[in-house]
Amino acid sequence: MTTCATNGMLETRDGLVYQTGFGNTFESECIPHALPKGRNNPRKVPYNLYAEQLSGTAFTAPRAENRRTWLYRIQPSVANGTEHIPRHHHHKVTTTTPAVFFGGVDPEQTVVTPRPLRWKPKPPHPANEECDFIDGMSLMATGGGSPLNKNGLSIYMYCFQTSMSETKRHFYNADGDFLIIPQQEALLIHTEVGRMIVHPKDICVIPRGFVFSIHRHNNDTSLESFARGYVLEVCKGHFTLPELGPIGSNGLANARDFWYPTAWCSATTPADYTYNADSKHTLMRKFGSQLFPKQLRHSPYNVVAFHGNYLPFMYNLDRFCAVNSVTYDHLDPSIYTVLTCVGSEPGTALADFVIFPPRVMATDSNTLRPPWFHRNTMTEFMGLIAGQYDAKEGFQAGGASLHSCMTPHGPDTMSYDKAVLDHCAMPVKFEEGLAFMFETSLIMTLSPVALKASYLDVDYEQCWQDLNADLFIGWDKFPTPKEEEQENEEE
Ligand SMILES: [Fe+2]
């Protein structure tokens, strides 16, 4: 069922209609007049819908940060099946099954290492195993506290072959917001407030609490094909656009290029809407890093109308307006921030999402084009969505790297040697690739699985070892203090 009425500007792509503008308050309805006017919670909701508020911030959060959405749905979320709480004879609540951790790793069992790390593209599960978006998630790194304290962040890589429509699973994350970056294959995402089709070079954000399911858009069922990408989860606050400071009121990711879904219901007849006892539709709830399944009685995609400012959204990275130096040197990579999640101090992010997009690089003849060598108090996790990265030869699309707090890194020998000879006579259009970085002020611990993975690039550090001391010619021109001493003694 398609949307018949919305306000604001609309964009259409892949047959879906989106509303535009970062952080706006949106209204949308599947059928005319479903949205109550002038009040949120009337005794008689149009068409006998139920009103339900989804709060993304504390009720009393400052107005500029306050996020909530009113949903008008065929049944409230609470009327979607019951759960049996197992008890033993002493009336003590027990769990009968061992904990299942989202991303395959107990965050308490993660480890630390100061080594620079790089991974090749994560391979898919064996083709004969059914694997959907949830099964296909691998926790790579986590840090900054537990979702139980509503703090910290986690980084995942996913690979899956099976749409959640096939596994009949639906999902919500009570722990935080997901930023999803498809690297291979477009995703069709069903959410309570509408659908999005997210291609590689798009990103999407699904905030805490929304029920959604992820499907392969192209429906390719050949055994070799699969979807792959990256996910950043933030467990504190929500993503916002970075401050622009002296850049002014335009540039980087512009607010009007963020797209929000329009109201949609998965079923228009009671027969399609109701799940019978054998249909085994399951809601997977991520709560405190663990997965809790629950049998569903009916489709969770039954919101006929909504209004509010707490919503999933998507953004096409081609729309990013990059800014950098056109005189000499280059600016810190923060100049490429798409979205940020504010940390404990102003200007110090819990997580920044930064991209290195195709762009014209124009500089003077004495600037080294690739990024400088550096050590950073922030932790940097990088991924490559497509093509090549300009400072590394061995960094593959679909792969990743991690440079933790104070771990030295920079261009590899081959890239450095090439760049030193480059006189930068003409501006160069860099259009070979699209890389991104998650940058956090927190120290991350690593999944022991990721550290043992077959796709870990065990020789990564080799790429810098030929940057040797032979190039230094200072002592040929000036005597060392020791030689000077000897000369004095001889006199
Ligand atoms: Fe770096």
GROMACS .gro file of C-alpha atoms and ligand atoms in nm:
model
  492
    1MET     CA    1   0.000   0.000   0.000
    2THR     CA    2   0.144   0.335  -0.097
    3THR     CA    3   0.129   0.666   0.073
    4CYS     CA    4  -0.139   0.897  -0.050
    5ALA     CA    5  -0.066   1.206   0.152
    6THR     CA    6   0.236   1.367   0.311
    7ASN     CA    7   0.352   1.719   0.366
    8GLY     CA    8   0.682   1.872   0.267
    9MET     CA    9   0.893   1.793  -0.037
   10LEU     CA   10   0.901   1.443  -0.177
   11GLU     CA   11   1.166   1.244  -0.360
   12THR     CA   12   1.094   0.924  -0.550
   13ARG     CA   13   1.351   0.653  -0.614
   14ASP     CA   14   1.321   0.280  -0.688
   15GLY     CA   15   0.943   0.327  -0.681
   16LEU     CA   16   0.944   0.447  -0.318
   17VAL     CA   17   0.851   0.795  -0.196
   18TYR     CA   18   1.060   0.978   0.063
   19GLN     CA   19   1.020   1.300   0.263
   20THR     CA   20   1.326   1.521   0.288
   21GLY     CA   21   1.516   1.730   0.543
   22PHE     CA   22   1.739   1.620   0.831
   23GLY     CA   23   1.564   1.624   1.169
   24ASN     CA   24   1.237   1.765   1.036
   25THR     CA   25   0.901   1.682   1.186
   26PHE     CA   26   0.720   1.471   0.929
   27GLU     CA   27   0.361   1.356   0.878
   28SER     CA   28   0.252   1.066   0.661
   29GLU     CA   29  -0.056   0.851   0.614
   30CYS     CA   30  -0.151   0.548   0.402
   31ILE     CA   31  -0.515   0.651   0.369
   32PRO     CA   32  -0.666   1.002   0.379
   33HIS     CA   33  -0.749   1.151   0.720
   34ALA     CA   34  -0.592   0.867   0.921
   35LEU     CA   35  -0.372   1.112   1.109
   36PRO     CA   36  -0.556   1.284   1.397
   37LYS     CA   37  -0.553   1.662   1.364
   38GLY     CA   38  -0.483   1.902   1.649
   39ARG     CA   39  -0.416   1.637   1.913
   40ASN     CA   40  -0.213   1.320   1.952
   41ASN     CA   41  -0.428   1.091   2.159
   42PRO     CA   42  -0.798   1.131   2.082
   43ARG     CA   43  -1.049   0.894   2.240
   44LYS     CA   44  -1.173   0.816   1.890
   45VAL     CA   45  -0.878   0.776   1.656
   46PRO     CA   46  -0.975   0.785   1.285
   47TYR     CA   47  -1.064   0.438   1.148
   48ASN     CA   48  -1.037   0.293   1.503
   49LEU     CA   49  -0.659   0.296   1.494
   50TYR     CA   50  -0.459   0.280   1.817
   51ALA     CA   51  -0.229   0.572   1.908
   52GLU     CA   52   0.119   0.484   2.035
   53GLN     CA   53   0.412   0.715   2.111
   54LEU     CA   54   0.771   0.607   2.045
   55SER     CA   55   1.014   0.820   2.248
   56GLY     CA   56   1.376   0.846   2.135
   57THR     CA   57   1.479   1.088   2.411
   58ALA     CA   58   1.369   1.150   2.769
   59PHE     CA   59   1.031   1.327   2.780
   60THR     CA   60   1.206   1.628   2.928
   61ALA     CA   61   1.511   1.643   2.696
   62PRO     CA   62   1.584   1.998   2.571
   63ARG     CA   63   1.352   2.090   2.285
   64ALA     CA   64   1.629   2.096   2.022
   65GLU     CA   65   1.725   1.738   2.106
   66ASN     CA   66   1.379   1.603   2.185
   67ARG     CA   67   1.275   1.322   1.952
   68ARG     CA   68   0.949   1.130   1.946
   69THR     CA   69   0.702   0.997   1.693
   70TRP     CA   70   0.332   0.922   1.722
   71LEU     CA   71   0.226   0.603   1.548
   72TYR     CA   72  -0.138   0.526   1.451
   73ARG     CA   73  -0.160   0.154   1.406
   74ILE     CA   74  -0.405  -0.133   1.357
   75GLN     CA   75  -0.296  -0.290   1.689
   76PRO     CA   76  -0.059  -0.148   1.950
   77SER     CA   77   0.288  -0.306   1.973
   78VAL     CA   78   0.203  -0.457   2.311
   79ALA     CA   79  -0.068  -0.677   2.153
   80ASN     CA   80   0.174  -0.891   1.959
   81GLY     CA   81   0.200  -1.220   2.143
   82THR     CA   82   0.279  -1.331   2.495
   83GLU     CA   83   0.585  -1.497   2.641
   84HIS     CA   84   0.603  -1.777   2.887
   85ILE     CA   85   0.840  -1.690   3.172
   86PRO     CA   86   1.000  -2.016   3.283
   87ARG     CA   87   1.012  -2.072   3.659
   88HIS     CA   88   1.136  -2.361   3.867
   89HIS     CA   89   0.964  -2.478   4.187
   90HIS     CA   90   1.121  -2.210   4.407
   91HIS     CA   91   0.948  -1.946   4.197
   92LYS     CA   92   1.282  -1.802   4.092
   93VAL     CA   93   1.301  -1.672   3.737
   94THR     CA   94   1.551  -1.876   3.539
   95THR     CA   95   1.664  -1.881   3.182
   96THR     CA   96   1.641  -2.214   3.009
   97THR     CA   97   1.862  -2.134   2.712
   98PRO     CA   98   2.218  -2.001   2.710
   99ALA     CA   99   2.260  -1.635   2.613
  100VAL     CA  100   2.283  -1.562   2.241
  101PHE     CA  101   2.494  -1.257   2.171
  102PHE     CA  102   2.418  -1.029   1.879
  103GLY     CA  103   2.720  -1.027   1.647
  104GLY     CA  104   2.829  -1.368   1.774
  105VAL     CA  105   3.053  -1.244   2.056
  106ASP     CA  106   2.995  -1.169   2.425
  107PRO     CA  107   3.121  -0.807   2.460
  108GLU     CA  108   3.259  -0.906   2.803
  109GLN     CA  109   3.494  -1.150   2.629
  110THR     CA  110   3.656  -0.896   2.396
  111VAL     CA  111   4.031  -0.827   2.408
  112VAL     CA  112   4.270  -0.535   2.357
  113THR     CA  113   4.569  -0.494   2.128
  114PRO     CA  114   4.769  -0.185   2.025
  115ARG     CA  115   4.859  -0.346   1.689
  116PRO     CA  116   4.741  -0.186   1.366
  117LEU     CA  117   4.495  -0.428   1.210
  118ARG     CA  118   4.354  -0.485   0.867
  119TRP     CA  119   4.094  -0.727   0.737
  120LYS     CA  120   4.029  -0.850   0.385
  121PRO     CA  121   3.665  -0.858   0.271
  122LYS     CA  122   3.453  -1.071   0.500
  123PRO     CA  123   3.348  -1.385   0.308
  124PRO     CA  124   2.987  -1.508   0.310
  125HIS     CA  125   2.868  -1.802   0.519
  126PRO     CA  126   2.880  -2.137   0.338
  127ALA     CA  127   2.618  -2.125   0.063
  128ASN     CA  128   2.420  -2.418   0.202
  129GLU     CA  129   2.357  -2.240   0.533
  130GLU     CA  130   2.059  -2.010   0.570
  131CYS     CA  131   2.197  -1.681   0.694
  132ASP     CA  132   2.000  -1.358   0.724
  133PHE     CA  133   2.107  -1.006   0.828
  134ILE     CA  134   2.097  -1.098   1.200
  135ASP     CA  135   2.295  -1.423   1.160
  136GLY     CA  136   2.535  -1.250   0.922
  137MET     CA  137   2.645  -0.987   1.175
  138SER     CA  138   2.998  -1.016   1.319
  139LEU     CA  139   3.104  -0.794   1.606
  140MET     CA  140   3.446  -0.648   1.523
  141ALA     CA  141   3.508  -0.400   1.803
  142THR     CA  142   3.324  -0.241   2.091
  143GLY     CA  143   3.405   0.025   2.349
  144GLY     CA  144   3.307   0.299   2.586
  145GLY     CA  145   3.085   0.105   2.818
  146SER     CA  146   2.784  -0.115   2.802
  147PRO     CA  147   2.444  -0.058   2.647
  148LEU     CA  148   2.325  -0.117   3.004
  149ASN     CA  149   2.471   0.225   3.086
  150LYS     CA  150   2.338   0.363   2.756
  151ASN     CA  151   2.688   0.442   2.647
  152GLY     CA  152   2.955   0.328   2.406
  153LEU     CA  153   2.961   0.204   2.051
  154SER     CA  154   3.010  -0.118   1.853
  155ILE     CA  155   3.129  -0.189   1.502
  156TYR     CA  156   3.003  -0.486   1.299
  157MET     CA  157   3.054  -0.627   0.953
  158TYR     CA  158   2.772  -0.820   0.788
  159CYS     CA  159   2.746  -1.076   0.510
  160PHE     CA  160   2.420  -1.255   0.431
  161GLN     CA  161   2.243  -1.444   0.156
  162THR     CA  162   1.892  -1.483   0.297
  163SER     CA  163   1.629  -1.212   0.322
  164MET     CA  164   1.450  -1.181   0.654
  165SER     CA  165   1.126  -1.233   0.460
  166GLU     CA  166   1.248  -1.592   0.413
  167THR     CA  167   1.354  -1.649   0.774
  168LYS     CA  168   1.034  -1.468   0.885
  169ARG     CA  169   1.229  -1.266   1.135
  170HIS     CA  170   1.184  -0.906   1.245
  171PHE     CA  171   1.418  -0.711   1.465
  172TYR     CA  172   1.449  -0.421   1.702
  173ASN     CA  173   1.749  -0.286   1.887
  174ALA     CA  174   1.681  -0.154   2.237
  175ASP     CA  175   2.054  -0.087   2.286
  176GLY     CA  176   2.121   0.187   2.035
  177ASP     CA  177   2.101   0.332   1.685
  178PHE     CA  178   2.234   0.150   1.379
  179LEU     CA  179   2.417   0.327   1.098
  180ILE     CA  180   2.415   0.079   0.808
  181ILE     CA  181   2.661   0.106   0.518
  182PRO     CA  182   2.595  -0.141   0.237
  183GLN     CA  183   2.914  -0.228   0.050
  184GLN     CA  184   2.786  -0.502  -0.179
  185GLU     CA  185   2.421  -0.522  -0.292
  186ALA     CA  186   2.128  -0.295  -0.218
  187LEU     CA  187   1.908  -0.356   0.086
  188LEU     CA  188   1.530  -0.337   0.098
  189ILE     CA  189   1.445  -0.234   0.453
  190HIS     CA  190   1.095  -0.264   0.593
  191THR     CA  191   1.034  -0.050   0.901
  192GLU     CA  192   0.728   0.036   1.105
  193VAL     CA  193   0.721   0.380   0.940
  194GLY     CA  194   0.787   0.280   0.581
  195ARG     CA  195   1.035   0.125   0.342
  196MET     CA  196   1.378   0.230   0.220
  197ILE     CA  197   1.595   0.087  -0.056
  198VAL     CA  198   1.956   0.152   0.039
  199HIS     CA  199   2.221   0.099  -0.229
  200PRO     CA  200   2.598   0.083  -0.190
  201LYS     CA  201   2.711   0.450  -0.162
  202ASP     CA  202   2.395   0.520   0.040
  203ILE     CA  203   2.381   0.494   0.417
  204CYS     CA  204   2.085   0.462   0.648
  205VAL     CA  205   2.019   0.510   1.017
  206ILE     CA  206   1.763   0.307   1.211
  207PRO     CA  207   1.718   0.457   1.557
  208ARG     CA  208   1.674   0.260   1.877
  209GLY     CA  209   1.342   0.079   1.906
  210PHE     CA  210   1.206   0.070   1.551
  211VAL     CA  211   1.102  -0.275   1.431
  212PHE     CA  212   1.255  -0.352   1.094
  213SER     CA  213   1.359  -0.633   0.862
  214ILE     CA  214   1.628  -0.638   0.595
  215HIS     CA  215   1.597  -0.807   0.259
  216ARG     CA  216   1.810  -0.837  -0.051
  217HIS     CA  217   1.668  -0.584  -0.295
  218ASN     CA  218   1.765  -0.765  -0.613
  219ASN     CA  219   1.623  -1.097  -0.490
  220ASP     CA  220   1.915  -1.276  -0.653
  221THR     CA  221   1.901  -1.637  -0.538
  222SER     CA  222   2.219  -1.762  -0.703
  223LEU     CA  223   2.442  -1.932  -0.450
  224GLU     CA  224   2.748  -1.714  -0.508
  225SER     CA  225   2.580  -1.378  -0.452
  226PHE     CA  226   2.540  -1.213  -0.114
  227ALA     CA  227   2.501  -0.876   0.057
  228ARG     CA  228   2.788  -0.728   0.255
  229GLY     CA  229   2.847  -0.411   0.454
  230TYR     CA  230   2.932  -0.237   0.778
  231VAL     CA  231   2.729  -0.127   1.080
  232LEU     CA  232   2.809   0.128   1.348
  233GLU     CA  233   2.597   0.113   1.662
  234VAL     CA  234   2.589   0.404   1.905
  235CYS     CA  235   2.435   0.340   2.244
  236LYS     CA  236   2.423   0.702   2.361
  237GLY     CA  237   2.220   0.981   2.204
  238HIS     CA  238   2.154   0.997   1.831
  239PHE     CA  239   2.333   1.094   1.512
  240THR     CA  240   2.334   1.463   1.427
  241LEU     CA  241   2.490   1.678   1.158
  242PRO     CA  242   2.828   1.823   1.259
  243GLU     CA  243   2.865   2.194   1.339
  244LEU     CA  244   2.995   2.383   1.035
  245GLY     CA  245   3.173   2.670   1.215
  246PRO     CA  246   3.352   2.904   0.973
  247ILE     CA  247   3.250   2.683   0.675
  248GLY     CA  248   2.914   2.857   0.704
  249SER     CA  249   2.557   2.748   0.653
  250ASN     CA  250   2.613   2.509   0.359
  251GLY     CA  251   2.841   2.221   0.271
  252LEU     CA  252   2.939   1.871   0.385
  253ALA     CA  253   2.614   1.673   0.416
  254ASN     CA  254   2.332   1.917   0.347
  255ALA     CA  255   2.014   1.870   0.551
  256ARG     CA  256   1.781   1.859   0.248
  257ASP     CA  257   1.955   1.548   0.112
  258PHE     CA  258   1.844   1.325   0.401
  259TRP     CA  259   1.543   1.114   0.303
  260TYR     CA  260   1.277   0.977   0.536
  261PRO     CA  261   1.027   0.700   0.457
  262THR     CA  262   0.653   0.747   0.408
  263ALA     CA  263   0.381   0.544   0.583
  264TRP     CA  264   0.334   0.188   0.463
  265CYS     CA  265   0.150  -0.123   0.584
  266SER     CA  266   0.271  -0.467   0.486
  267ALA     CA  267  -0.080  -0.610   0.453
  268THR     CA  268  -0.416  -0.471   0.350
  269THR     CA  269  -0.634  -0.771   0.432
  270PRO     CA  270  -0.683  -0.929   0.776
  271ALA     CA  271  -0.571  -1.264   0.631
  272ASP     CA  272  -0.234  -1.122   0.525
  273TYR     CA  273  -0.203  -0.919   0.841
  274THR     CA  274  -0.253  -1.202   1.091
  275TYR     CA  275   0.016  -1.464   1.138
  276ASN     CA  276  -0.130  -1.805   1.208
  277ALA     CA  277   0.020  -2.035   1.468
  278ASP     CA  278   0.231  -2.223   1.214
  279SER     CA  279   0.375  -1.920   1.038
  280LYS     CA  280   0.654  -1.876   1.295
  281HIS     CA  281   0.718  -1.509   1.249
  282THR     CA  282   0.969  -1.412   1.515
  283LEU     CA  283   1.062  -1.077   1.666
  284MET     CA  284   1.431  -1.075   1.757
  285ARG     CA  285   1.495  -0.821   2.031
  286LYS     CA  286   1.847  -0.696   2.095
  287PHE     CA  287   1.857  -0.600   2.460
  288GLY     CA  288   2.180  -0.569   2.664
  289SER     CA  289   2.385  -0.713   2.372
  290GLN     CA  290   2.178  -1.034   2.375
  291LEU     CA  291   1.910  -1.160   2.138
  292PHE     CA  292   1.566  -1.250   2.271
  293PRO     CA  293   1.323  -1.414   2.026
  294LYS     CA  294   0.948  -1.378   2.057
  295GLN     CA  295   0.671  -1.531   1.848
  296LEU     CA  296   0.454  -1.271   1.670
  297ARG     CA  297   0.076  -1.286   1.619
  298HIS     CA  298   0.056  -1.025   1.347
  299SER     CA  299   0.262  -0.807   1.117
  300PRO     CA  300   0.458  -0.538   1.302
  301TYR     CA  301   0.426  -0.317   0.989
  302ASN     CA  302   0.074  -0.198   1.069
  303VAL     CA  303   0.128   0.177   1.114
  304VAL     CA  304  -0.133   0.352   0.896
  305ALA     CA  305  -0.023   0.706   0.983
  306PHE     CA  306   0.249   0.879   1.181
  307HIS     CA  307   0.386   1.218   1.274
  308GLY     CA  308   0.705   1.311   1.454
  309ASN     CA  309   1.077   1.369   1.436
  310TYR     CA  310   1.210   1.031   1.557
  311LEU     CA  311   1.247   0.829   1.238
  312PRO     CA  312   1.482   0.618   1.028
  313PHE     CA  313   1.645   0.797   0.736
  314MET     CA  314   1.888   0.750   0.448
  315TYR     CA  315   2.146   0.960   0.265
  316ASN     CA  316   2.327   0.923  -0.065
  317LEU     CA  317   2.700   0.985  -0.015
  318ASP     CA  318   2.732   1.123  -0.371
  319ARG     CA  319   2.552   1.432  -0.238
  320PHE     CA  320   2.836   1.511   0.005
  321CYS     CA  321   2.996   1.851  -0.058
  322ALA     CA  322   3.364   1.808   0.035
  323VAL     CA  323   3.576   2.095   0.164
  324ASN     CA  324   3.956   2.101   0.204
  325SER     CA  325   4.265   2.318   0.158
  326VAL     CA  326   4.337   2.453  -0.193
  327THR     CA  327   4.665   2.620  -0.090
  328TYR     CA  328   4.896   2.383   0.097
  329ASP     CA  329   4.879   2.082   0.337
  330HIS     CA  330   4.549   1.917   0.402
  331LEU     CA  331   4.307   1.963   0.681
  332ASP     CA  332   4.223   1.708   0.948
  333PRO     CA  333   3.988   1.433   0.825
  334SER     CA  334   3.712   1.573   1.048
  335ILE     CA  335   3.649   1.807   0.751
  336TYR     CA  336   3.478   1.506   0.586
  337THR     CA  337   3.232   1.432   0.871
  338VAL     CA  338   2.889   1.323   0.747
  339LEU     CA  339   2.723   1.250   1.082
  340THR     CA  340   2.838   1.273   1.441
  341CYS     CA  341   2.723   1.142   1.773
  342VAL     CA  342   2.819   1.374   2.057
  343GLY     CA  343   3.043   1.233   2.330
  344SER     CA  344   3.092   1.344   2.687
  345GLU     CA  345   3.277   1.666   2.598
  346PRO     CA  346   3.184   1.920   2.332
  347GLY     CA  347   3.383   1.863   2.013
  348THR     CA  348   3.488   1.513   2.115
  349ALA     CA  349   3.270   1.258   1.945
  350LEU     CA  350   3.142   0.931   2.079
  351ALA     CA  351   3.149   0.849   1.710
  352ASP     CA  352   3.201   1.041   1.389
  353PHE     CA  353   3.110   0.898   1.050
  354VAL     CA  354   3.360   1.039   0.800
  355ILE     CA  355   3.395   0.968   0.426
  356PHE     CA  356   3.674   1.010   0.172
  357PRO     CA  357   3.465   1.071  -0.139
  358PRO     CA  358   3.557   1.137  -0.501
  359ARG     CA  359   3.680   1.497  -0.510
  360VAL     CA  360   3.912   1.738  -0.686
  361MET     CA  361   4.244   1.765  -0.506
  362ALA     CA  362   4.416   2.093  -0.584
  363THR     CA  363   4.724   2.200  -0.393
  364ASP     CA  364   5.062   2.364  -0.426
  365SER     CA  365   5.372   2.185  -0.554
  366ASN     CA  366   5.514   2.110  -0.209
  367THR     CA  367   5.222   1.928  -0.050
  368LEU     CA  368   5.221   1.553   0.000
  369ARG     CA  369   4.886   1.440  -0.140
  370PRO     CA  370   4.814   1.129   0.073
  371PRO     CA  371   4.733   1.167   0.443
  372TRP     CA  372   5.029   1.231   0.674
  373PHE     CA  373   5.183   0.984   0.915
  374HIS     CA  374   5.020   1.025   1.250
  375ARG     CA  375   4.931   0.900   1.593
  376ASN     CA  376   4.587   0.989   1.720
  377THR     CA  377   4.422   0.987   2.062
  378MET     CA  378   4.103   0.892   1.874
  379THR     CA  379   4.047   0.537   1.749
  380GLU     CA  380   3.999   0.500   1.373
  381PHE     CA  381   3.811   0.215   1.204
  382MET     CA  382   3.811   0.236   0.825
  383GLY     CA  383   3.617   0.057   0.554
  384LEU     CA  384   3.621   0.074   0.176
  385ILE     CA  385   3.284   0.081   0.002
  386ALA     CA  386   3.418   0.079  -0.353
  387GLY     CA  387   3.738   0.114  -0.555
  388GLN     CA  388   4.071   0.216  -0.405
  389TYR     CA  389   4.192   0.425  -0.114
  390ASP     CA  390   4.458   0.686  -0.200
  391ALA     CA  391   4.705   0.596   0.077
  392LYS     CA  392   4.702   0.216   0.074
  393GLU     CA  393   4.761  -0.039  -0.199
  394GLY     CA  394   4.646  -0.347  -0.007
  395PHE     CA  395   4.319  -0.208   0.129
  396GLN     CA  396   4.038  -0.392  -0.051
  397ALA     CA  397   3.675  -0.292  -0.105
  398GLY     CA  398   3.476  -0.475   0.160
  399GLY     CA  399   3.778  -0.489   0.391
  400ALA     CA  400   3.853  -0.286   0.702
  401SER     CA  401   4.132  -0.150   0.917
  402LEU     CA  402   4.167  -0.043   1.279
  403HIS     CA  403   4.418   0.204   1.418
  404SER     CA  404   4.361   0.239   1.789
  405CYS     CA  405   4.448   0.517   2.030
  406MET     CA  406   4.815   0.616   1.969
  407THR     CA  407   4.876   0.334   1.718
  408PRO     CA  408   5.103   0.486   1.450
  409HIS     CA  409   4.988   0.468   1.088
  410GLY     CA  410   5.001   0.653   0.757
  411PRO     CA  411   5.055   0.597   0.387
  412ASP     CA  412   5.224   0.270   0.293
  413THR     CA  413   5.570   0.271   0.137
  414MET     CA  414   5.447   0.244  -0.221
  415SER     CA  415   5.196   0.528  -0.187
  416TYR     CA  416   5.446   0.746   0.000
  417ASP     CA  417   5.728   0.694  -0.252
  418LYS     CA  418   5.491   0.775  -0.538
  419ALA     CA  419   5.355   1.086  -0.365
  420VAL     CA  420   5.699   1.229  -0.287
  421LEU     CA  421   5.769   1.241  -0.662
  422ASP     CA  422   5.433   1.405  -0.740
  423HIS     CA  423   5.477   1.777  -0.804
  424CYS     CA  424   5.101   1.837  -0.780
  425ALA     CA  425   5.129   2.057  -1.090
  426MET     CA  426   4.763   2.018  -1.179
  427PRO     CA  427   4.449   1.959  -0.974
  428VAL     CA  428   4.363   1.589  -0.977
  429LYS     CA  429   4.015   1.445  -0.969
  430PHE     CA  430   4.031   1.158  -0.724
  431GLU     CA  431   3.746   0.932  -0.829
  432GLU     CA  432   3.878   0.584  -0.782
  433GLY     CA  433   3.711   0.501  -0.455
  434LEU     CA  434   3.485   0.569  -0.162
  435ALA     CA  435   3.631   0.498   0.182
  436PHE     CA  436   3.486   0.581   0.520
  437MET     CA  437   3.601   0.606   0.880
  438PHE     CA  438   3.433   0.563   1.215
  439GLU     CA  439   3.629   0.774   1.459
  440THR     CA  440   3.574   0.756   1.833
  441SER     CA  441   3.728   0.919   2.138
  442LEU     CA  442   3.695   0.587   2.321
  443ILE     CA  443   3.928   0.289   2.328
  444MET     CA  444   3.779  -0.016   2.162
  445THR     CA  445   3.815  -0.380   2.255
  446LEU     CA  446   3.825  -0.642   1.983
  447SER     CA  447   3.631  -0.953   1.907
  448PRO     CA  448   3.860  -1.256   1.958
  449VAL     CA  449   3.680  -1.402   1.653
  450ALA     CA  450   3.782  -1.104   1.437
  451LEU     CA  451   4.141  -1.143   1.557
  452LYS     CA  452   4.146  -1.509   1.453
  453ALA     CA  453   3.943  -1.465   1.134
  454SER     CA  454   4.075  -1.617   0.813
  455TYR     CA  455   4.031  -1.276   0.651
  456LEU     CA  456   4.262  -1.095   0.899
  457ASP     CA  457   4.557  -0.955   0.701
  458VAL     CA  458   4.839  -1.091   0.920
  459ASP     CA  459   5.111  -0.912   0.720
  460TYR     CA  460   4.957  -0.567   0.742
  461GLU     CA  461   5.244  -0.397   0.929
  462GLN     CA  462   5.487  -0.503   0.653
  463CYS     CA  463   5.349  -0.226   0.431
  464TRP     CA  464   5.548   0.038   0.627
  465GLN     CA  465   5.870  -0.148   0.703
  466ASP     CA  466   6.049  -0.030   0.387
  467LEU     CA  467   6.015   0.330   0.500
  468ASN     CA  468   6.376   0.308   0.619
  469ALA     CA  469   6.636   0.555   0.738
  470ASP     CA  470   6.846   0.542   0.416
  471LEU     CA  471   6.685   0.857   0.278
  472PHE     CA  472   6.823   1.075   0.560
  473ILE     CA  473   7.124   1.275   0.441
  474GLY     CA  474   7.174   1.518   0.731
  475TRP     CA  475   7.485   1.354   0.879
  476ASP     CA  476   7.661   1.371   0.540
  477LYS     CA  477   7.625   1.746   0.539
  478PHE     CA  478   7.683   1.817   0.907
  479PRO     CA  479   7.906   1.622   1.150
  480THR     CA  480   7.731   1.449   1.438
  481PRO     CA  481   7.810   1.581   1.788
  482LYS     CA  482   8.025   1.268   1.848
  483GLU     CA  483   8.237   1.329   1.538
  484GLU     CA  484   8.277   1.692   1.642
  485GLU     CA  485   8.405   1.575   1.983
  486GLN     CA  486   8.658   1.345   1.822
  487GLU     CA  487   8.777   1.625   1.597
  488ASN     CA  488   8.826   1.851   1.902
  489GLU     CA  489   9.026   1.577   2.082
  490GLU     CA  490   9.250   1.533   1.776
  491GLU     CA  491   9.328   1.904   1.783
  492FE      FE  492   4.441   0.796   1.075
   0.00000   0.00000   0.00000
